[in-house]
Amino acid sequence: MQFATRAIHAGQEPDPQTGAVVPPIHLATTFQQLEPGKHKGFEYIRTQNPTRQRLEECLTQLEEGSATACFSSGVSAISAILQTLSPGDGIVAGHDLYGGTVRLLDKVYSQWGIEVAYAEDNNPLSFEQAIQKLSKPRLIWIESPTNPLLNIVDISAMSNIAKKYGLKLAVDNTFATPYLQKPLLLGADYVIHSSTKYLGGHSDVLGGAVTVKNTEDIKPIQFIQNSIGAVPSPFDCYLLLRGIKTLHVRMEHHCNNAEKVVQYFIAHPKVKKVYYPEIEKPPLLDIVKKQMLRSGGMVTIELENTETLQKLYQRLKIFTLAESLGAVESLYCIPYYMTHAGLSEEKKQKLGVTPTLVRFSIGIEDINDLLDDLQQALK
Ligand SMILES: Cc1ncc(COP(=O)(O)O)c(C=O)c1O
């Protein structure tokens, strides 16, 4: 089946008991056992739940993996992978990551004896050098496109490095979604999502997921899922299944709108720099074309100065100043003060997260209204 059909049907077959086309939301916290230890596949809500199982099946099929474990948030999905490591193990991570991932690496798991070495996102050699700094390297962690600078990391090249050194490769696919990019087919071992973003798509549900390429890799993740208990509620699983049904339609529209906004920004004298995968130059552009269907709905710009930034947030009407991304409505944020506020000044400088960097999540409103809004704000 093609992506659009899977998005609508995978894991979402009609309810076998009633034929209901929308499967029921199973709220039961516990399930009858026929004999002690003999049950129909469900014991207790934290361990398994029929609604969550449907969502896990759907995501597995969309990412073309072998299994998925869903979590109550993106950060708990990230944590689950990190918790499969032991003290002394090492992680090599790209520099430009979601601020919450950096916080987990630098301030939580480093306390538990996990070593972290950072590398330049689009420089495979720098990843190899970082691996050599670690005493027990175990995992490579990347995002592509990255947050907030939309850097492109060559996933196949990272997979080759991971194989060369016997490491696992984890890719946060939140910005691209499986509609635009399938890291497992490019050699990744784990795909992570903050399903709070494009998968949910309506700014009304918090969730996360880990999908694995090899069946045996899901067991340790499921063990953490059950042991720590950071699982999504059945209602949140239902909202995600509902959101995913239109993922392909929304993504096309996000991309169409984003491409027009990018052209507008490129021509605008008050915009110093535009970050968007499709406008990269070769050889990065070749990687974009190799691993992404289109460039997505996120656009980041560097404004000429703070006065223009102030005018922007005083005047924008349709775009809402808010954290998060990936929903039907257009949002924007200033990573320096918002999503990436927790990073040290040194790290912000190294990354290029300046006070005049603006990250837009382009929604699926009418493009003329979005362009008019930007125009009146930047006038
Ligand atoms: C790329 C990326 N990964 C992970 C997360 C964390 O997800 P959540 O907020 O659902 O915990 C975010 C949140 O913004 C994100 O942007």
PDB file of N, CA and C in Angstrom, residues 174-177 194-206 239-240 243-244 246-247 249-255 257-258 296-299 318-320 322-332 359-366 370:
ATOM      1  N   THR A 174      11.366  14.217  13.605  1.00  0.00           N
ATOM      2  CA  THR A 174      10.206  15.062  13.923  1.00  0.00           C
ATOM      3  C   THR A 174       9.931  16.107  12.835  1.00  0.00           C
ATOM      4  N   PHE A 175      10.991  16.790  12.351  1.00  0.00           N
ATOM      5  CA  PHE A 175      10.778  17.873  11.390  1.00  0.00           C
ATOM      6  C   PHE A 175      10.347  17.351  10.023  1.00  0.00           C
ATOM      7  N   ALA A 176      10.876  16.193   9.627  1.00  0.00           N
ATOM      8  CA  ALA A 176      10.597  15.715   8.268  1.00  0.00           C
ATOM      9  C   ALA A 176       9.315  14.883   8.209  1.00  0.00           C
ATOM     10  N   THR A 177       9.067  14.084   9.218  1.00  0.00           N
ATOM     11  CA  THR A 177       7.974  13.084   9.259  1.00  0.00           C
ATOM     12  C   THR A 177       8.259  11.954   8.259  1.00  0.00           C
ATOM     13  N   SER A 194       8.794  13.439  18.103  1.00  0.00           N
ATOM     14  CA  SER A 194       7.895  14.151  18.991  1.00  0.00           C
ATOM     15  C   SER A 194       6.599  14.177  18.190  1.00  0.00           C
ATOM     16  N   SER A 195       5.654  13.307  18.548  1.00  0.00           N
ATOM     17  CA  SER A 195       4.403  13.254  17.778  1.00  0.00           C
ATOM     18  C   SER A 195       3.491  14.424  18.123  1.00  0.00           C
ATOM     19  N   THR A 196       3.941  15.229  19.100  1.00  0.00           N
ATOM     20  CA  THR A 196       3.287  16.490  19.443  1.00  0.00           C
ATOM     21  C   THR A 196       3.245  17.414  18.217  1.00  0.00           C
ATOM     22  N   LYS A 197       4.133  17.178  17.256  1.00  0.00           N
ATOM     23  CA  LYS A 197       4.318  18.100  16.144  1.00  0.00           C
ATOM     24  C   LYS A 197       3.484  17.663  14.930  1.00  0.00           C
ATOM     25  N   TYR A 198       4.134  17.337  13.803  1.00  0.00           N
ATOM     26  CA  TYR A 198       3.373  17.075  12.573  1.00  0.00           C
ATOM     27  C   TYR A 198       2.459  15.856  12.671  1.00  0.00           C
ATOM     28  N   LEU A 199       2.867  14.817  13.416  1.00  0.00           N
ATOM     29  CA  LEU A 199       2.034  13.611  13.429  1.00  0.00           C
ATOM     30  C   LEU A 199       0.664  13.949  14.014  1.00  0.00           C
ATOM     31  N   GLY A 200       0.644  14.615  15.172  1.00  0.00           N
ATOM     32  CA  GLY A 200      -0.630  15.065  15.754  1.00  0.00           C
ATOM     33  C   GLY A 200      -1.230  16.151  14.860  1.00  0.00           C
ATOM     34  N   GLY A 201      -0.418  17.155  14.576  1.00  0.00           N
ATOM     35  CA  GLY A 201      -0.753  18.154  13.565  1.00  0.00           C
ATOM     36  C   GLY A 201      -1.745  19.241  13.946  1.00  0.00           C
ATOM     37  N   HIS A 202      -2.279  19.215  15.176  1.00  0.00           N
ATOM     38  CA  HIS A 202      -3.308  20.205  15.525  1.00  0.00           C
ATOM     39  C   HIS A 202      -3.036  20.904  16.863  1.00  0.00           C
ATOM     40  N   SER A 203      -1.800  20.841  17.350  1.00  0.00           N
ATOM     41  CA  SER A 203      -1.414  21.507  18.611  1.00  0.00           C
ATOM     42  C   SER A 203      -2.319  21.129  19.787  1.00  0.00           C
ATOM     43  N   ASP A 204      -2.747  19.866  19.828  1.00  0.00           N
ATOM     44  CA  ASP A 204      -3.618  19.498  20.953  1.00  0.00           C
ATOM     45  C   ASP A 204      -3.278  18.146  21.574  1.00  0.00           C
ATOM     46  N   VAL A 205      -2.091  17.625  21.273  1.00  0.00           N
ATOM     47  CA  VAL A 205      -1.727  16.344  21.879  1.00  0.00           C
ATOM     48  C   VAL A 205      -0.205  16.257  22.046  1.00  0.00           C
ATOM     49  N   LEU A 206       0.209  15.722  23.200  1.00  0.00           N
ATOM     50  CA  LEU A 206       1.634  15.535  23.496  1.00  0.00           C
ATOM     51  C   LEU A 206       1.958  14.054  23.327  1.00  0.00           C
ATOM     52  N   LEU A 239      -6.176  10.568  19.355  1.00  0.00           N
ATOM     53  CA  LEU A 239      -5.968  11.872  18.686  1.00  0.00           C
ATOM     54  C   LEU A 239      -4.837  11.784  17.667  1.00  0.00           C
ATOM     55  N   LEU A 240      -3.796  11.034  18.023  1.00  0.00           N
ATOM     56  CA  LEU A 240      -2.665  10.890  17.088  1.00  0.00           C
ATOM     57  C   LEU A 240      -3.071  10.102  15.859  1.00  0.00           C
ATOM     58  N   GLY A 243      -4.984  12.403  13.730  1.00  0.00           N
ATOM     59  CA  GLY A 243      -4.123  13.379  13.066  1.00  0.00           C
ATOM     60  C   GLY A 243      -3.367  12.750  11.901  1.00  0.00           C
ATOM     61  N   ILE A 244      -2.839  11.555  12.121  1.00  0.00           N
ATOM     62  CA  ILE A 244      -1.995  10.906  11.104  1.00  0.00           C
ATOM     63  C   ILE A 244      -2.768  10.641   9.813  1.00  0.00           C
ATOM     64  N   THR A 246      -4.402  12.488   8.060  1.00  0.00           N
ATOM     65  CA  THR A 246      -4.261  13.569   7.067  1.00  0.00           C
ATOM     66  C   THR A 246      -2.803  14.030   6.930  1.00  0.00           C
ATOM     67  N   LEU A 247      -1.861  13.251   7.471  1.00  0.00           N
ATOM     68  CA  LEU A 247      -0.456  13.686   7.458  1.00  0.00           C
ATOM     69  C   LEU A 247       0.030  14.023   6.048  1.00  0.00           C
ATOM     70  N   VAL A 249      -1.611  14.835   3.371  1.00  0.00           N
ATOM     71  CA  VAL A 249      -2.282  16.007   2.779  1.00  0.00           C
ATOM     72  C   VAL A 249      -1.710  17.285   3.404  1.00  0.00           C
ATOM     73  N   ARG A 250      -1.585  17.232   4.734  1.00  0.00           N
ATOM     74  CA  ARG A 250      -1.059  18.422   5.415  1.00  0.00           C
ATOM     75  C   ARG A 250       0.373  18.707   4.992  1.00  0.00           C
ATOM     76  N   MET A 251       1.201  17.650   4.908  1.00  0.00           N
ATOM     77  CA  MET A 251       2.623  17.875   4.584  1.00  0.00           C
ATOM     78  C   MET A 251       2.796  18.525   3.216  1.00  0.00           C
ATOM     79  N   GLU A 252       2.014  18.084   2.244  1.00  0.00           N
ATOM     80  CA  GLU A 252       2.112  18.694   0.904  1.00  0.00           C
ATOM     81  C   GLU A 252       1.778  20.180   1.000  1.00  0.00           C
ATOM     82  N   HIS A 253       0.730  20.494   1.761  1.00  0.00           N
ATOM     83  CA  HIS A 253       0.292  21.881   1.886  1.00  0.00           C
ATOM     84  C   HIS A 253       1.327  22.720   2.668  1.00  0.00           C
ATOM     85  N   HIS A 254       1.881  22.124   3.748  1.00  0.00           N
ATOM     86  CA  HIS A 254       2.941  22.825   4.503  1.00  0.00           C
ATOM     87  C   HIS A 254       4.098  23.163   3.555  1.00  0.00           C
ATOM     88  N   CYS A 255       4.478  22.166   2.726  1.00  0.00           N
ATOM     89  CA  CYS A 255       5.626  22.371   1.813  1.00  0.00           C
ATOM     90  C   CYS A 255       5.296  23.452   0.781  1.00  0.00           C
ATOM     91  N   ASN A 257       3.213  25.961   0.974  1.00  0.00           N
ATOM     92  CA  ASN A 257       3.215  27.289   1.602  1.00  0.00           C
ATOM     93  C   ASN A 257       4.633  27.720   1.973  1.00  0.00           C
ATOM     94  N   ALA A 258       5.402  26.778   2.535  1.00  0.00           N
ATOM     95  CA  ALA A 258       6.761  27.116   2.988  1.00  0.00           C
ATOM     96  C   ALA A 258       7.613  27.562   1.794  1.00  0.00           C
ATOM     97  N   GLY A 296       9.781  20.348   3.553  1.00  0.00           N
ATOM     98  CA  GLY A 296       9.027  20.480   4.796  1.00  0.00           C
ATOM     99  C   GLY A 296       8.489  21.874   5.048  1.00  0.00           C
ATOM    100  N   GLY A 297       7.925  22.057   6.233  1.00  0.00           N
ATOM    101  CA  GLY A 297       7.198  23.291   6.549  1.00  0.00           C
ATOM    102  C   GLY A 297       7.941  24.235   7.471  1.00  0.00           C
ATOM    103  N   MET A 298       9.194  23.918   7.811  1.00  0.00           N
ATOM    104  CA  MET A 298       9.935  24.784   8.725  1.00  0.00           C
ATOM    105  C   MET A 298      10.861  25.714   7.926  1.00  0.00           C
ATOM    106  N   VAL A 299      10.844  26.982   8.293  1.00  0.00           N
ATOM    107  CA  VAL A 299      11.688  27.974   7.611  1.00  0.00           C
ATOM    108  C   VAL A 299      12.334  28.834   8.697  1.00  0.00           C
ATOM    109  N   ILE A 318      -1.557  36.745  11.955  1.00  0.00           N
ATOM    110  CA  ILE A 318      -1.953  35.344  11.738  1.00  0.00           C
ATOM    111  C   ILE A 318      -0.918  34.414  12.355  1.00  0.00           C
ATOM    112  N   PHE A 319       0.346  34.737  12.202  1.00  0.00           N
ATOM    113  CA  PHE A 319       1.411  33.939  12.822  1.00  0.00           C
ATOM    114  C   PHE A 319       1.381  34.185  14.330  1.00  0.00           C
ATOM    115  N   THR A 320       1.400  33.114  15.092  1.00  0.00           N
ATOM    116  CA  THR A 320       1.380  33.252  16.551  1.00  0.00           C
ATOM    117  C   THR A 320       2.776  33.006  17.113  1.00  0.00           C
ATOM    118  N   ALA A 322       4.866  31.447  19.473  1.00  0.00           N
ATOM    119  CA  ALA A 322       4.681  30.316  20.403  1.00  0.00           C
ATOM    120  C   ALA A 322       5.742  29.268  20.131  1.00  0.00           C
ATOM    121  N   GLU A 323       6.027  28.461  21.169  1.00  0.00           N
ATOM    122  CA  GLU A 323       6.915  27.321  20.967  1.00  0.00           C
ATOM    123  C   GLU A 323       6.144  26.267  20.184  1.00  0.00           C
ATOM    124  N   SER A 324       6.797  25.177  19.913  1.00  0.00           N
ATOM    125  CA  SER A 324       6.219  24.051  19.174  1.00  0.00           C
ATOM    126  C   SER A 324       6.086  24.370  17.689  1.00  0.00           C
ATOM    127  N   LEU A 325       5.609  23.404  16.930  1.00  0.00           N
ATOM    128  CA  LEU A 325       5.630  23.492  15.466  1.00  0.00           C
ATOM    129  C   LEU A 325       4.801  22.354  14.899  1.00  0.00           C
ATOM    130  N   GLY A 326       4.641  22.397  13.582  1.00  0.00           N
ATOM    131  CA  GLY A 326       4.095  21.240  12.885  1.00  0.00           C
ATOM    132  C   GLY A 326       2.583  21.123  12.887  1.00  0.00           C
ATOM    133  N   ALA A 327       1.889  22.181  13.266  1.00  0.00           N
ATOM    134  CA  ALA A 327       0.432  22.085  13.289  1.00  0.00           C
ATOM    135  C   ALA A 327      -0.167  22.903  12.147  1.00  0.00           C
ATOM    136  N   VAL A 328      -1.477  22.810  12.005  1.00  0.00           N
ATOM    137  CA  VAL A 328      -2.164  23.484  10.901  1.00  0.00           C
ATOM    138  C   VAL A 328      -1.993  25.001  10.934  1.00  0.00           C
ATOM    139  N   GLU A 329      -1.842  25.569  12.148  1.00  0.00           N
ATOM    140  CA  GLU A 329      -1.723  27.028  12.228  1.00  0.00           C
ATOM    141  C   GLU A 329      -0.249  27.450  12.180  1.00  0.00           C
ATOM    142  N   SER A 330       0.010  28.610  11.609  1.00  0.00           N
ATOM    143  CA  SER A 330       1.386  29.097  11.503  1.00  0.00           C
ATOM    144  C   SER A 330       1.857  29.662  12.837  1.00  0.00           C
ATOM    145  N   LEU A 331       3.052  29.240  13.227  1.00  0.00           N
ATOM    146  CA  LEU A 331       3.647  29.716  14.473  1.00  0.00           C
ATOM    147  C   LEU A 331       5.043  30.244  14.155  1.00  0.00           C
ATOM    148  N   TYR A 332       5.587  31.046  15.070  1.00  0.00           N
ATOM    149  CA  TYR A 332       6.998  31.398  14.938  1.00  0.00           C
ATOM    150  C   TYR A 332       7.579  31.555  16.321  1.00  0.00           C
ATOM    151  N   ARG A 359      12.420  31.296  13.837  1.00  0.00           N
ATOM    152  CA  ARG A 359      12.030  30.005  13.250  1.00  0.00           C
ATOM    153  C   ARG A 359      10.520  30.008  13.010  1.00  0.00           C
ATOM    154  N   PHE A 360      10.150  29.772  11.765  1.00  0.00           N
ATOM    155  CA  PHE A 360       8.720  29.748  11.411  1.00  0.00           C
ATOM    156  C   PHE A 360       8.267  28.312  11.197  1.00  0.00           C
ATOM    157  N   SER A 361       7.095  27.997  11.724  1.00  0.00           N
ATOM    158  CA  SER A 361       6.433  26.747  11.370  1.00  0.00           C
ATOM    159  C   SER A 361       5.267  27.170  10.480  1.00  0.00           C
ATOM    160  N   ILE A 362       5.440  26.933   9.178  1.00  0.00           N
ATOM    161  CA  ILE A 362       4.443  27.438   8.230  1.00  0.00           C
ATOM    162  C   ILE A 362       3.236  26.503   8.228  1.00  0.00           C
ATOM    163  N   GLY A 363       2.083  27.086   8.522  1.00  0.00           N
ATOM    164  CA  GLY A 363       0.845  26.296   8.611  1.00  0.00           C
ATOM    165  C   GLY A 363       0.191  26.108   7.252  1.00  0.00           C
ATOM    166  N   ILE A 364      -1.054  25.687   7.290  1.00  0.00           N
ATOM    167  CA  ILE A 364      -1.731  25.403   6.011  1.00  0.00           C
ATOM    168  C   ILE A 364      -2.881  26.380   5.749  1.00  0.00           C
ATOM    169  N   GLU A 365      -2.737  27.607   6.295  1.00  0.00           N
ATOM    170  CA  GLU A 365      -3.707  28.650   5.971  1.00  0.00           C
ATOM    171  C   GLU A 365      -3.551  29.050   4.492  1.00  0.00           C
ATOM    172  N   ASP A 366      -4.411  29.948   4.031  1.00  0.00           N
ATOM    173  CA  ASP A 366      -4.271  30.446   2.657  1.00  0.00           C
ATOM    174  C   ASP A 366      -2.938  31.198   2.537  1.00  0.00           C
ATOM    175  N   LEU A 370      -1.014  34.533   4.512  1.00  0.00           N
ATOM    176  CA  LEU A 370       0.275  34.436   5.225  1.00  0.00           C
ATOM    177  C   LEU A 370       1.269  35.461   4.681  1.00  0.00           C
TER     178      LEU A 370
END
